[in-house]
Short mmCIF file of C-alpha atoms in Angstrom, two decimals:
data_model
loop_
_atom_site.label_atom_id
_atom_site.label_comp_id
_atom_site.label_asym_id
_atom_site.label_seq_id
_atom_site.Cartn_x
_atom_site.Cartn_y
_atom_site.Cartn_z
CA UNK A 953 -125.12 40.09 296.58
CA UNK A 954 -122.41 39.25 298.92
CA UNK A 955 -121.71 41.80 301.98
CA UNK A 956 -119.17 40.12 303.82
CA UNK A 957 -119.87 38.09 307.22
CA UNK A 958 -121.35 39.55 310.57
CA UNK A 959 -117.84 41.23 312.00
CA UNK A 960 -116.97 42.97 308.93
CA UNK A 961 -118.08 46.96 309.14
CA UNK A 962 -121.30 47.45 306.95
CA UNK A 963 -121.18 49.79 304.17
CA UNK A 964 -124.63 51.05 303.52
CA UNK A 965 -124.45 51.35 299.91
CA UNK A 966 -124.41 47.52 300.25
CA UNK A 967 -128.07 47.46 301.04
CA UNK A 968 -129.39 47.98 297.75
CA UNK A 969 -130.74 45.18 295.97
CA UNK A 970 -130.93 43.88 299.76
CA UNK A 971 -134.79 43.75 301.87
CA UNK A 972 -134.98 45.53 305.06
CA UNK A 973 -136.76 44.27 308.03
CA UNK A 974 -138.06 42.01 305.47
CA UNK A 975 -140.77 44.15 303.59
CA UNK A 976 -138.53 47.34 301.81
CA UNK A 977 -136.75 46.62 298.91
CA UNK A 978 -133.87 48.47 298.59
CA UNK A 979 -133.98 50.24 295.04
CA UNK A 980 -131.38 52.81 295.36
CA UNK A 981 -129.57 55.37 297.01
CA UNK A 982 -131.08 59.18 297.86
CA UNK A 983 -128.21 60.31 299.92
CA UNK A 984 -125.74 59.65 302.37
CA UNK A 985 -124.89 62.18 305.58
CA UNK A 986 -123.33 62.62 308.71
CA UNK A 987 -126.26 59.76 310.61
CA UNK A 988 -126.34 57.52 307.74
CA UNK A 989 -128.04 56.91 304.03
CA UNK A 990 -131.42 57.11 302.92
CA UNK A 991 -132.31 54.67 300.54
CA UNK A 992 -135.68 54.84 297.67
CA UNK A 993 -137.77 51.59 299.02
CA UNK A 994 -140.53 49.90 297.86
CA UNK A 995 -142.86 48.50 300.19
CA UNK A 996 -143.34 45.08 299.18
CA UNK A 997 -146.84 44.16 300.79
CA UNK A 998 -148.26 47.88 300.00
CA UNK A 999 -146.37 48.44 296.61
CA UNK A 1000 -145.77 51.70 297.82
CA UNK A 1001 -142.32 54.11 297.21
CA UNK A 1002 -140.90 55.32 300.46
CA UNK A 1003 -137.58 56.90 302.48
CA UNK A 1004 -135.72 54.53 304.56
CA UNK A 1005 -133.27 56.54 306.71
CA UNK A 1006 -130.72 53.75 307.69
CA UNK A 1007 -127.90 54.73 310.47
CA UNK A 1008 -124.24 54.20 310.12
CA UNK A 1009 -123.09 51.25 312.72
CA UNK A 1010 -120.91 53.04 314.28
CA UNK A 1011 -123.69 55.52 315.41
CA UNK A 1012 -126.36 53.00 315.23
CA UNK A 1013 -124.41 50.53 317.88
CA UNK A 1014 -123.28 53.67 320.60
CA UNK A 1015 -126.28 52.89 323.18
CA UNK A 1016 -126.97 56.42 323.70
CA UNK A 1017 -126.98 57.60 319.72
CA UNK A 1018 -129.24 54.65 319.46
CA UNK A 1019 -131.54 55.93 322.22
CA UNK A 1020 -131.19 59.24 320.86
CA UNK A 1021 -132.31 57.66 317.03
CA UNK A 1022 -135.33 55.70 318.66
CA UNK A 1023 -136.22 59.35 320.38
CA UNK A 1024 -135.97 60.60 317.08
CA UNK A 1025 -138.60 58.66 315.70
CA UNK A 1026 -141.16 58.51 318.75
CA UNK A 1027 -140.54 62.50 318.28
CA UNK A 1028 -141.78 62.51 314.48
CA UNK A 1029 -144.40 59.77 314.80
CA UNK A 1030 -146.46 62.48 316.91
CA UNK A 1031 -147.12 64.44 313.99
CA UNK A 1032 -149.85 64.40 311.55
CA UNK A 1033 -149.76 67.22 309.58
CA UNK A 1034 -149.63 68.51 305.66
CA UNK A 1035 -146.53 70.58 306.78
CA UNK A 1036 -144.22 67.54 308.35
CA UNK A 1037 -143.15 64.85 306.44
CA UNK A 1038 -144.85 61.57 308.22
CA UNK A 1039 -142.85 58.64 309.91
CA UNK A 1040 -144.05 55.39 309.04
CA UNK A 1041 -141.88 53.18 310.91
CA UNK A 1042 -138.88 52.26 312.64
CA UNK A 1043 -136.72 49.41 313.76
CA UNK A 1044 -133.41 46.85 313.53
CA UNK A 1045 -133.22 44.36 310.53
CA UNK A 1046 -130.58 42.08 309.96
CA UNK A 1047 -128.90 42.40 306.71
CA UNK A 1048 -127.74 39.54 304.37
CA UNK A 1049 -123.78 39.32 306.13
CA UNK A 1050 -126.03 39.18 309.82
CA UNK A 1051 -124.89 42.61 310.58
CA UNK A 1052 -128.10 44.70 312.76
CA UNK A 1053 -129.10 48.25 311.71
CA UNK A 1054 -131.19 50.80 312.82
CA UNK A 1055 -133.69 52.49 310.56
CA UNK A 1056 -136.88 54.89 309.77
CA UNK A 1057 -139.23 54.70 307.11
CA UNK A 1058 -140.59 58.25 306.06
CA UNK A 1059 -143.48 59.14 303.21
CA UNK A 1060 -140.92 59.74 300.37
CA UNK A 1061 -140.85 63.78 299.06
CA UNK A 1062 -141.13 64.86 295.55
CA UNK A 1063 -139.66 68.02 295.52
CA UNK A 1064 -136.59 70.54 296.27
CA UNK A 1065 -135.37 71.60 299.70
CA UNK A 1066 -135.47 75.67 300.56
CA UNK A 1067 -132.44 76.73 299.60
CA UNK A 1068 -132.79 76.39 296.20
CA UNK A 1069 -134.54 79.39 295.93
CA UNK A 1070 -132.51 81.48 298.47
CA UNK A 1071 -129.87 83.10 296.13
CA UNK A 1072 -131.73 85.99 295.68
CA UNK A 1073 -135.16 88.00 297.37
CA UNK A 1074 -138.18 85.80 297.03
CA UNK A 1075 -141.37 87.94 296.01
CA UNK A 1076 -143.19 88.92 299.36
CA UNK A 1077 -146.04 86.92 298.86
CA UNK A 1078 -144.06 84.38 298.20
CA UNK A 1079 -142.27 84.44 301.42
CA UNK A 1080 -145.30 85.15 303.53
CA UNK A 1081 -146.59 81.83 302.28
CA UNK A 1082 -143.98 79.77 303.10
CA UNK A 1083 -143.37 80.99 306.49
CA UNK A 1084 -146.93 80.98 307.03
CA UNK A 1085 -146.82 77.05 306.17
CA UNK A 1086 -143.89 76.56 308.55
CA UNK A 1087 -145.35 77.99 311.35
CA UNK A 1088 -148.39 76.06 310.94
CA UNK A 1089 -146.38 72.75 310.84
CA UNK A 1090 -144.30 73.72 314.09
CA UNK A 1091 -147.30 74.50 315.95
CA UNK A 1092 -148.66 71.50 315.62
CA UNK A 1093 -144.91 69.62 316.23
CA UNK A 1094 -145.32 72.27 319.52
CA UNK A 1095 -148.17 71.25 320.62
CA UNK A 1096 -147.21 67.98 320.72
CA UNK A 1097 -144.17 68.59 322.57
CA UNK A 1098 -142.26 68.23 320.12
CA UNK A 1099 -139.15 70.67 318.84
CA UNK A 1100 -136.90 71.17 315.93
CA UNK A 1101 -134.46 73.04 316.81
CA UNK A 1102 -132.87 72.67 313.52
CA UNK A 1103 -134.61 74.63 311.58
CA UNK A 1104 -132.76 75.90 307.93
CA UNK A 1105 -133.44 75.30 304.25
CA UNK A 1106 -132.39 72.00 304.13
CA UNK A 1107 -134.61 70.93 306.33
CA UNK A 1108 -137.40 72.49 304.60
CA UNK A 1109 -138.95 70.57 301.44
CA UNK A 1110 -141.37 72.26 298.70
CA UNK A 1111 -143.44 69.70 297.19
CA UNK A 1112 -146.30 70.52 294.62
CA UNK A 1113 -149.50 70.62 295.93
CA UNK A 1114 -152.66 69.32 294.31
CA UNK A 1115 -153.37 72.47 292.83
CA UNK A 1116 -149.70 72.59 291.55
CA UNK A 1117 -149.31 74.96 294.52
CA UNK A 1118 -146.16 75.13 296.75
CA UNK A 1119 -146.54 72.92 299.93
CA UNK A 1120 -143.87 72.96 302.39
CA UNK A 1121 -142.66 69.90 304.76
CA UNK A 1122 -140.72 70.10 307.55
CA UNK A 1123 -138.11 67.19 307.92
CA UNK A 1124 -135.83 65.65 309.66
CA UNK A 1125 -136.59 66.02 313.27
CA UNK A 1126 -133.62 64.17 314.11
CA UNK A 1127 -132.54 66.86 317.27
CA UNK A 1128 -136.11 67.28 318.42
CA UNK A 1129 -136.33 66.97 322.09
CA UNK A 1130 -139.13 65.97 323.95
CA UNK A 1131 -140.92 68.45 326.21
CA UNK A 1132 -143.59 65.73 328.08
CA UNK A 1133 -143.76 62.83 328.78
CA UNK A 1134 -142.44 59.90 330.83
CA UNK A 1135 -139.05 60.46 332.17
CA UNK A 1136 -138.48 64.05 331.00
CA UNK A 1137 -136.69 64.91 333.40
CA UNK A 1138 -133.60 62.59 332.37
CA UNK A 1139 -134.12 63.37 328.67
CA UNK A 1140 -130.35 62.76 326.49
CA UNK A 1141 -130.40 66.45 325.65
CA UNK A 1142 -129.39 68.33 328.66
CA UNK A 1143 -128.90 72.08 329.93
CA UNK A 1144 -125.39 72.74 328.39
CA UNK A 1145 -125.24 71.10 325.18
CA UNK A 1146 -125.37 73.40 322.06
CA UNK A 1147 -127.25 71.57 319.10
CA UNK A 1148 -128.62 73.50 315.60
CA UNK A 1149 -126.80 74.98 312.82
CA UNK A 1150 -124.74 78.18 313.79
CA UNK A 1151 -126.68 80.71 310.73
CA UNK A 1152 -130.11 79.70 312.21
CA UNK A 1153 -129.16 78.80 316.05
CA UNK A 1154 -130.98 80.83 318.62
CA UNK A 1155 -129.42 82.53 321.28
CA UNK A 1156 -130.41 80.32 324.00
CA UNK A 1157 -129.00 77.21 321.96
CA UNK A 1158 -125.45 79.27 322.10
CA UNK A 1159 -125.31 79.18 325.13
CA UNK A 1160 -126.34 75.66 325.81
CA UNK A 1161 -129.79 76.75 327.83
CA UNK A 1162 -132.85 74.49 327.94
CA UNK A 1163 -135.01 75.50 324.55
CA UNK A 1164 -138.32 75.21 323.93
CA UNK A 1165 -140.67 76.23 320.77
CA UNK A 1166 -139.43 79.76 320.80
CA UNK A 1167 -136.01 78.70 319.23
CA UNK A 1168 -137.79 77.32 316.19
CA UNK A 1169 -139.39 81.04 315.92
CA UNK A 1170 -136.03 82.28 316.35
CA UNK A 1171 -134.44 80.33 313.29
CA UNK A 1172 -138.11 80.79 311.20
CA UNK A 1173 -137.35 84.87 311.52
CA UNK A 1174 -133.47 84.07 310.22
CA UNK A 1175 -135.42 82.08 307.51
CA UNK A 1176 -137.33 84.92 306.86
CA UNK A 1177 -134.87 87.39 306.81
CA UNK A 1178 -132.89 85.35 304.23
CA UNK A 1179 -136.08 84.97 302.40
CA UNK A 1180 -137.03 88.68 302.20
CA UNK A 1181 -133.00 90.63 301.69
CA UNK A 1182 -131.63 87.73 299.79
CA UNK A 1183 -129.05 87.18 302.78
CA UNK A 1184 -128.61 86.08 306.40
CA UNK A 1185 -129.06 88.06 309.20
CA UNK A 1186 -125.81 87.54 310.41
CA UNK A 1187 -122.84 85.98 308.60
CA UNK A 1188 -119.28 85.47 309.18
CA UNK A 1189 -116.43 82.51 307.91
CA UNK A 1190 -116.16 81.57 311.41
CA UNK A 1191 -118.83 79.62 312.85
CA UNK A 1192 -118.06 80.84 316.04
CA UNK A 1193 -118.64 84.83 315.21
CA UNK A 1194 -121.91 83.89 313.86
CA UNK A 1195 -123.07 82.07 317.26
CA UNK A 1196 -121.27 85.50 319.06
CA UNK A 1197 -123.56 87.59 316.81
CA UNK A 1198 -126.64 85.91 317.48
CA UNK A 1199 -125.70 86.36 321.05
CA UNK A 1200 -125.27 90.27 320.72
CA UNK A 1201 -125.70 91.77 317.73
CA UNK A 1202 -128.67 93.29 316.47
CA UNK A 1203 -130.47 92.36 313.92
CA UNK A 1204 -130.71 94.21 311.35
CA UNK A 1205 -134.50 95.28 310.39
CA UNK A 1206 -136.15 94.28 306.85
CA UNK A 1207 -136.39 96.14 304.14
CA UNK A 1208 -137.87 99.68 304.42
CA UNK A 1209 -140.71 98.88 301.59
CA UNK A 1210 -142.13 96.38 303.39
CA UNK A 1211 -145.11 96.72 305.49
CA UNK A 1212 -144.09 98.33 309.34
CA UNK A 1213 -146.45 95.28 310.91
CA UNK A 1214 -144.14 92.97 308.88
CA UNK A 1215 -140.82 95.03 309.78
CA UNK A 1216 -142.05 94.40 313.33
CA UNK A 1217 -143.10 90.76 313.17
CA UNK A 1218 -139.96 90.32 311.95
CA UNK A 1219 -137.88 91.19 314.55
CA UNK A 1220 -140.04 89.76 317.00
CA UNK A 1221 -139.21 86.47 315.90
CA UNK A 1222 -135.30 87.48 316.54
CA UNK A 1223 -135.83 88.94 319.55
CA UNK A 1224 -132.43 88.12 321.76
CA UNK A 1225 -134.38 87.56 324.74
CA UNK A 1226 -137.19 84.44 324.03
CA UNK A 1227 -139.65 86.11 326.27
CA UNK A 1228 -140.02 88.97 323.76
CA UNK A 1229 -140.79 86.91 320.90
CA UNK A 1230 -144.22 85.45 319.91
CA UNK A 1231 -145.48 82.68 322.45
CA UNK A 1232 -146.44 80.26 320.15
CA UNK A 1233 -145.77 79.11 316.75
CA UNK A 1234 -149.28 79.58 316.58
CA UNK A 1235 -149.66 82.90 317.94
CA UNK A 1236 -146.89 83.42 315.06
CA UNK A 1237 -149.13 81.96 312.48
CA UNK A 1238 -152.31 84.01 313.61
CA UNK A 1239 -150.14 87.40 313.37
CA UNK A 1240 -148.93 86.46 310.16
CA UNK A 1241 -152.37 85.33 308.94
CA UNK A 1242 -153.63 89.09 309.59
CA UNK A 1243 -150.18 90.84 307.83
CA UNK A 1244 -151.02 88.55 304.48
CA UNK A 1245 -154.62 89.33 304.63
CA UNK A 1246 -154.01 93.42 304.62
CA UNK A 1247 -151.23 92.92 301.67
CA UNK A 1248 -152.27 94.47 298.37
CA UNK A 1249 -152.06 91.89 295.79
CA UNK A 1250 -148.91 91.25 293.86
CA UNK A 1251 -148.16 90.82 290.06
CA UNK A 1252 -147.43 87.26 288.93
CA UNK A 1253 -144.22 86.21 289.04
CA UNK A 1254 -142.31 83.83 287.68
CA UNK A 1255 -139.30 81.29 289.67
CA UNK A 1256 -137.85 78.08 288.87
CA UNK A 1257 -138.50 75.05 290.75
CA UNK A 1258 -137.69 71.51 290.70
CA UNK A 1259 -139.73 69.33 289.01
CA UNK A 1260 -142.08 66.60 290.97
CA UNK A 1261 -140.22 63.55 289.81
CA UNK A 1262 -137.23 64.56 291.79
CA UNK A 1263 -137.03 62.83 294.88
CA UNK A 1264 -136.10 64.26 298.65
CA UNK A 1265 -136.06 63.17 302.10
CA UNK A 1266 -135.17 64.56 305.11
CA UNK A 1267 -131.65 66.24 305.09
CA UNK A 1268 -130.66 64.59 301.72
CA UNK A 1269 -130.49 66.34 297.85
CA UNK A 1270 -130.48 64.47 294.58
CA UNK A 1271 -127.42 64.68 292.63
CA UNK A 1272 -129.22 65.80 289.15
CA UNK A 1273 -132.56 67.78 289.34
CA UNK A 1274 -135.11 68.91 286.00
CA UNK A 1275 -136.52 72.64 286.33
CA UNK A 1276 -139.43 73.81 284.68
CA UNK A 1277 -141.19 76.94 284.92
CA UNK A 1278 -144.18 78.11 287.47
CA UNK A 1279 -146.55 81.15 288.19
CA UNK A 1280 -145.79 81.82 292.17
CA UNK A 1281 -149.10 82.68 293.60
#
């Protein structure tokens, strides 16, 4: 395949049919975003299928959005955890015009992101579970200094378990910021820079303060919330009203029917102030752990999910997906 010689611009959907850093073959596209594409690899010394995240030049060649990309993956190659989607590598190749690249090889998903199953109330049991999951994965991100703080459906993958249950992953921790380490002090992301989507952004992040774990509680409770009434907490057209509401509206309290402990856990997780809320992810969990385990037990329901074949990564969607029927446990 011809791309062109080494000053010409490179456009990613070039790359397939090409071999990055000279081991993934290049078998098609998953998705292209704002960063860059993510390409369906094989691995040709493993023979294994896998994500390549690959970043536009124009991002890839700024020295600081490179920084910030090799952060990114030094943030996600910390964890090791059922709940977030594992990093298996990261570097520049040279592609066949000469032109250098940046990219991240991820385990590739099998599955459909959150919002899928957002346009309506998701059973409570349902709901528990997932959050239950995500809280479990951000602890251990936490606990490894390591934060979202971009927490919303797309960024959360169900994938079928080996039981055919619903697992959730946790991807793309592209805006993570490190909390230790070497240097921390003169980390990219600094005090006044607001970063996270508006519907799930904390009110800390709106107002550019330093963050920690807590903001990915904040954005699990929106999560919740949407999870639980079928809608957001807050919502407006303008992105800016919804940041102004996180800021200093109330939020408005779950469903009556639902258990008071859960009513309350709830809005501990939006609490305005981040020293009201739960102090770990963990802590979170625990809680949440003890609400599930004095539930009743529900009727089996049925939903519609994607089926396994489909294939995800981190911040990307297929542009076709089969459905098929499940019992939600």
């Amino acid at each position: 395949m011809t791309t062109g010689n080494a000053t010409e611009p490179l456009e990613l959907r070039q790359l397939v049919g090409q071999v990055i850093s000279e081991r993934y073959q290049v078998d098609g596209v998953i998705g292209v975003g704002g960063m860059g594409a993510v390409f369906r690899c094989r691995h040709l010394g493993l023979g294994l299928d896998v994500a390549v995240k690959v970043l536009h030049p124009h991002i890839g060649n700024d020295a600081e959005c490179g920084a910030r990309f090799a952060r990114e993956a030094h943030s996600a190659s910390r964890l090791d955890h059922p709940n977030c989607v594992r990093v298996l590598d990261f570097g520049n190749f040279q592609d066949d015009g000469g032109r250098v690249a940046k990219y991240l090889c991820m385990e590739l998903l099998c599955g459909f992101e959150l919002a899928r199953l957002l346009d309506e109330p998701l059973p409570t049991g349902q709901a528990l579970a997932l959050v239950r999951q995500m809280l479990d994965g951000l602890a251990h991100a936490h606990e490894r200094g390591v934060v979202h703080r971009d927490v919303k459906p797309r960024n959360v993958v169900i994938v079928a378990g080996s039981r055919g249950e619903d697992v959730v992953k946790l991807v793309d921790f592209g805006t993570a910021k490190i909390l230790t380490g070497e240097g921390a002090a003169e980390r990219m992301t600094r005090q006044g820079t607001v970063c996270g989507t508006p519907n799930y952004m904390s009110p800390e992040q709106v107002v550019g303060e330093p963050i920690d774990g807590r903001a990915d509680l904040y954005a699990t409770g929106v999560l919740l919330h949407r999870m639980l009434c079928g809608r957001l907490p807050f919502a407006a057209e303008d992105p800016a009203r919804v940041m102004q509401m996180h800021l200093l509206d109330p939020p408005p309290p779950l469903p009556r029917r639902l258990p008071e402990r859960l009513r309350a856990f709830g809005a501990q997780l939006l609490a305005k102030n981040r020293e009201r809320r739960h102090r770990t992810a963990a802590a979170a969990r625990d809680e949440l752990d003890a609400i599930i385990a004095a539930r009743p037990p529900e009727p089996l329901e049925g939903r519609e999910r994607a089926d396994a074949s489909t294939a995800l990564h981190a911040g990307t969607a297929p542009s076709t997906r089969a459905r098929r029927r499940i019992s939600i446990r």
